[in-house]
Tab-separated table of C-alpha atoms in Angstrom:
chain	number	residue	atom	x	y	z
A	1	MET	CA	-36.861	25.029	-33.524
A	2	SER	CA	-33.670	26.295	-35.117
A	3	GLU	CA	-30.585	24.159	-35.643
A	4	SER	CA	-28.534	26.069	-33.032
A	5	SER	CA	-31.229	25.842	-30.357
A	6	GLY	CA	-31.576	22.102	-31.069
A	7	ALA	CA	-27.818	21.690	-30.624
A	8	ARG	CA	-27.973	23.573	-27.324
A	9	VAL	CA	-30.773	21.337	-26.053
A	10	ALA	CA	-28.831	18.218	-27.092
A	11	ALA	CA	-25.683	19.525	-25.345
A	12	LYS	CA	-27.676	20.188	-22.159
A	13	ILE	CA	-29.142	16.680	-22.258
A	14	VAL	CA	-25.711	15.107	-22.758
A	15	GLY	CA	-24.321	17.224	-19.882
A	16	ALA	CA	-27.185	16.191	-17.598
A	17	VAL	CA	-26.707	12.506	-18.439
A	18	LEU	CA	-22.971	12.747	-17.708
A	19	LEU	CA	-23.617	14.504	-14.400
A	20	LEU	CA	-26.168	11.863	-13.375
A	21	SER	CA	-23.686	9.109	-14.306
A	22	ILE	CA	-20.998	10.623	-12.106
A	23	ILE	CA	-23.389	11.138	-9.199
A	24	SER	CA	-24.790	7.592	-9.414
A	25	SER	CA	-21.264	6.114	-9.636
A	26	THR	CA	-20.283	8.032	-6.523
A	27	PHE	CA	-23.297	6.696	-4.624
A	28	MET	CA	-22.642	3.128	-5.762
A	29	LEU	CA	-19.062	3.374	-4.478
A	30	GLY	CA	-20.295	4.838	-1.198
A	31	GLY	CA	-21.452	1.455	0.066
A	32	CYS	CA	-18.047	-0.131	-0.440
A	33	ALA	CA	-15.466	0.873	2.126
A	34	PRO	CA	-11.986	0.924	0.585
A	35	HIS	CA	-9.583	-1.774	1.646
A	36	ILE	CA	-6.004	-2.878	1.112
A	37	ASN	CA	-5.333	-6.335	-0.326
A	38	ILE	CA	-1.784	-7.533	0.166
A	39	LYS	CA	-0.644	-10.778	-1.423
A	40	LEU	CA	2.489	-12.056	0.313
A	41	ASP	CA	4.654	-14.738	-1.262
A	42	ALA	CA	7.596	-16.191	0.644
A	43	ALA	CA	10.376	-18.042	-1.125
A	44	ALA	CA	11.909	-21.192	0.355
A	45	ASP	CA	15.034	-19.305	1.461
A	46	ILE	CA	13.549	-16.482	3.572
A	47	ASN	CA	15.202	-15.128	6.702
A	48	PRO	CA	18.183	-17.527	6.806
A	49	GLY	CA	19.310	-18.730	10.240
A	50	PRO	CA	22.873	-19.374	11.464
A	51	GLN	CA	23.225	-22.549	9.361
A	52	GLY	CA	21.363	-21.077	6.392
A	53	GLU	CA	18.066	-22.742	7.304
A	54	PRO	CA	14.938	-20.693	6.411
A	55	LEU	CA	13.091	-19.166	9.352
A	56	SER	CA	9.686	-17.552	9.862
A	57	LEU	CA	9.532	-13.781	9.547
A	58	LEU	CA	7.649	-11.016	11.341
A	59	LEU	CA	6.178	-8.496	8.908
A	60	ARG	CA	4.561	-5.286	10.142
A	61	ILE	CA	2.118	-3.370	8.008
A	62	TYR	CA	1.620	0.285	8.845
A	63	GLN	CA	-0.983	2.721	7.620
A	64	LEU	CA	0.543	6.175	7.900
A	65	GLU	CA	-0.471	9.799	7.426
A	66	GLY	CA	3.036	10.718	6.255
A	67	LYS	CA	6.052	8.681	5.173
A	68	GLU	CA	8.893	10.771	6.628
A	69	GLN	CA	9.199	9.118	10.034
A	70	LEU	CA	9.171	5.600	8.599
A	71	SER	CA	11.629	6.379	5.803
A	72	LYS	CA	14.098	7.886	8.317
A	73	ALA	CA	13.641	5.249	11.034
A	74	SER	CA	16.305	2.669	11.700
A	75	TYR	CA	15.613	-1.050	11.721
A	76	VAL	CA	16.483	-1.334	15.431
A	77	ASP	CA	14.304	1.652	16.415
A	78	LEU	CA	11.286	0.157	14.638
A	79	LEU	CA	11.928	-3.264	16.131
A	80	ASP	CA	12.265	-1.864	19.668
A	81	ASP	CA	9.568	0.821	19.767
A	82	ASP	CA	7.782	1.491	16.488
A	83	SER	CA	4.841	3.228	18.186
A	84	SER	CA	7.069	5.974	19.567
A	85	VAL	CA	9.198	6.246	16.436
A	86	LEU	CA	6.196	6.630	14.134
A	87	ALA	CA	4.173	8.576	16.733
A	88	SER	CA	1.933	11.145	15.041
A	89	ASN	CA	2.074	9.489	11.591
A	90	LEU	CA	0.894	6.055	12.728
A	91	VAL	CA	-2.762	5.427	11.885
A	92	ASP	CA	-2.919	1.627	12.139
A	93	ARG	CA	-0.561	-1.309	12.619
A	94	TYR	CA	-0.947	-4.978	11.728
A	95	GLU	CA	1.447	-7.915	12.179
A	96	VAL	CA	1.841	-11.014	10.050
A	97	ILE	CA	4.049	-14.065	10.575
A	98	LEU	CA	5.246	-15.395	7.238
A	99	ARG	CA	6.751	-18.882	6.968
A	100	PRO	CA	9.092	-20.169	4.244
A	101	GLU	CA	7.211	-21.058	1.042
A	102	GLU	CA	3.986	-19.611	2.430
A	103	ASN	CA	1.522	-17.600	0.357
A	104	LYS	CA	-0.762	-15.402	2.367
A	105	GLU	CA	-3.364	-12.772	1.569
A	106	VAL	CA	-4.104	-9.975	3.989
A	107	ARG	CA	-7.153	-7.748	3.618
A	108	LEU	CA	-7.267	-4.623	5.763
A	109	PRO	CA	-9.769	-1.780	5.877
A	110	MET	CA	-8.108	1.366	4.539
A	111	ALA	CA	-8.019	3.982	7.279
A	112	ASP	CA	-9.519	7.273	6.135
A	113	GLN	CA	-6.578	9.397	7.284
A	114	ALA	CA	-3.869	7.050	5.909
A	115	ASN	CA	-1.917	8.290	2.885
A	116	TYR	CA	0.865	5.680	2.837
A	117	LEU	CA	1.307	1.996	3.468
A	118	GLY	CA	4.568	0.923	5.086
A	119	LEU	CA	5.785	-2.666	5.180
A	120	VAL	CA	8.698	-3.677	7.384
A	121	ALA	CA	10.214	-7.167	7.392
A	122	PHE	CA	12.120	-7.959	10.587
A	123	PHE	CA	14.789	-10.271	9.258
A	124	ARG	CA	17.144	-12.043	11.644
A	125	ASP	CA	20.031	-10.436	9.762
A	126	PRO	CA	18.917	-7.461	7.625
A	127	VAL	CA	21.877	-7.361	5.239
A	128	THR	CA	20.147	-5.442	2.420
A	129	GLU	CA	18.300	-2.131	2.358
A	130	TYR	CA	15.163	-3.998	1.240
A	131	TRP	CA	13.774	-4.614	4.732
A	132	GLN	CA	11.319	-1.715	4.311
A	133	GLN	CA	8.920	-0.661	1.545
A	134	ILE	CA	6.594	2.330	1.297
A	135	GLU	CA	3.620	2.610	-1.057
A	136	LYS	CA	1.369	5.601	-1.639
A	137	LEU	CA	-2.313	4.874	-1.096
A	138	PRO	CA	-4.978	6.060	-3.574
A	139	GLN	CA	-6.159	9.643	-3.225
A	140	ARG	CA	-9.813	10.577	-2.901
A	141	LEU	CA	-11.906	11.185	-6.006
A	142	PHE	CA	-15.280	12.817	-5.421
A	143	GLY	CA	-14.802	12.154	-1.712
A	144	LYS	CA	-14.233	8.414	-2.183
A	145	ARG	CA	-11.148	6.205	-2.431
A	146	ARG	CA	-10.598	3.093	-4.451
A	147	SER	CA	-9.162	-0.017	-2.858
A	148	LYS	CA	-5.466	-0.866	-3.206
A	149	ARG	CA	-3.967	-4.212	-4.291
A	150	ILE	CA	-0.288	-4.968	-3.959
A	151	LYS	CA	1.844	-8.073	-4.286
A	152	MET	CA	4.959	-8.541	-2.184
A	153	MET	CA	7.699	-11.147	-2.384
A	154	VAL	CA	10.104	-12.111	0.371
A	155	ARG	CA	13.272	-13.779	-0.799
A	156	ASP	CA	16.366	-14.354	1.329
A	157	ASN	CA	16.678	-11.103	3.352
A	158	SER	CA	14.710	-8.889	0.948
A	159	LEU	CA	11.141	-7.622	0.765
A	160	PHE	CA	10.046	-6.217	-2.570
A	161	PHE	CA	7.087	-5.484	-4.824
A	162	TYR	CA	6.501	-7.884	-7.682
A	163	ASP	CA	4.150	-8.508	-10.583
A	164	ARG	CA	4.828	-5.043	-11.920
A	165	GLU	CA	7.855	-3.432	-13.401
A	166	TYR	CA	10.258	-2.345	-10.720
A	167	ASP	CA	11.257	1.155	-11.679
A	168	ASP	CA	13.751	3.238	-9.722
A	169	LYS	CA	11.755	6.326	-10.721
A	170	GLU	CA	8.780	4.951	-8.831
A	171	HIS	CA	10.532	3.262	-5.912
A	172	LYS	CA	14.073	3.386	-4.724
A	173	HIS	CA	15.145	0.918	-2.057
A	174	GLY	CA	11.842	1.003	-0.224
A	175	LYS	CA	11.339	4.732	-0.495
A	176	LEU	CA	9.354	6.684	-3.017
A	177	ALA	CA	11.465	8.492	-5.589
A	178	SER	CA	10.045	11.808	-4.375
A	179	ASP	CA	12.082	11.410	-1.171
């Protein structure tokens, strides 16, 4: 066997091994449905009442096909009739009550047609633009998606991502920078 034919055989073997690795990885992931893990941490001062006392907070988690309707929606419209406002983009909706100083973890199955995760905090007095956050969900790779983990903090009248650098290029006041 010549040196060049030996190299070709070795290259074919390496290619076959790589292809088998990719295929087996895809099958191993197939048994695990993707999910969304959301860690919610509430400060002691969340959602201040008339005398400054902390109050519980309603947080809605939306899985959405597109982000446009949520990013353009007003606080009052979402509070009054989110189903109509989000209409064709709404894939799934989940509600959480968060109490002052509470840490909560929410695990949701990731809907196949969802491309974005929207989080809306219904503060008693939404004085900042941080009552809404939007996060892009992982795209499919070889027909499969990986799960998504995010950490959120509620402080005073603000909902924001934490435990990662907050970069205005990535997020800007609850909206993706591509908006």
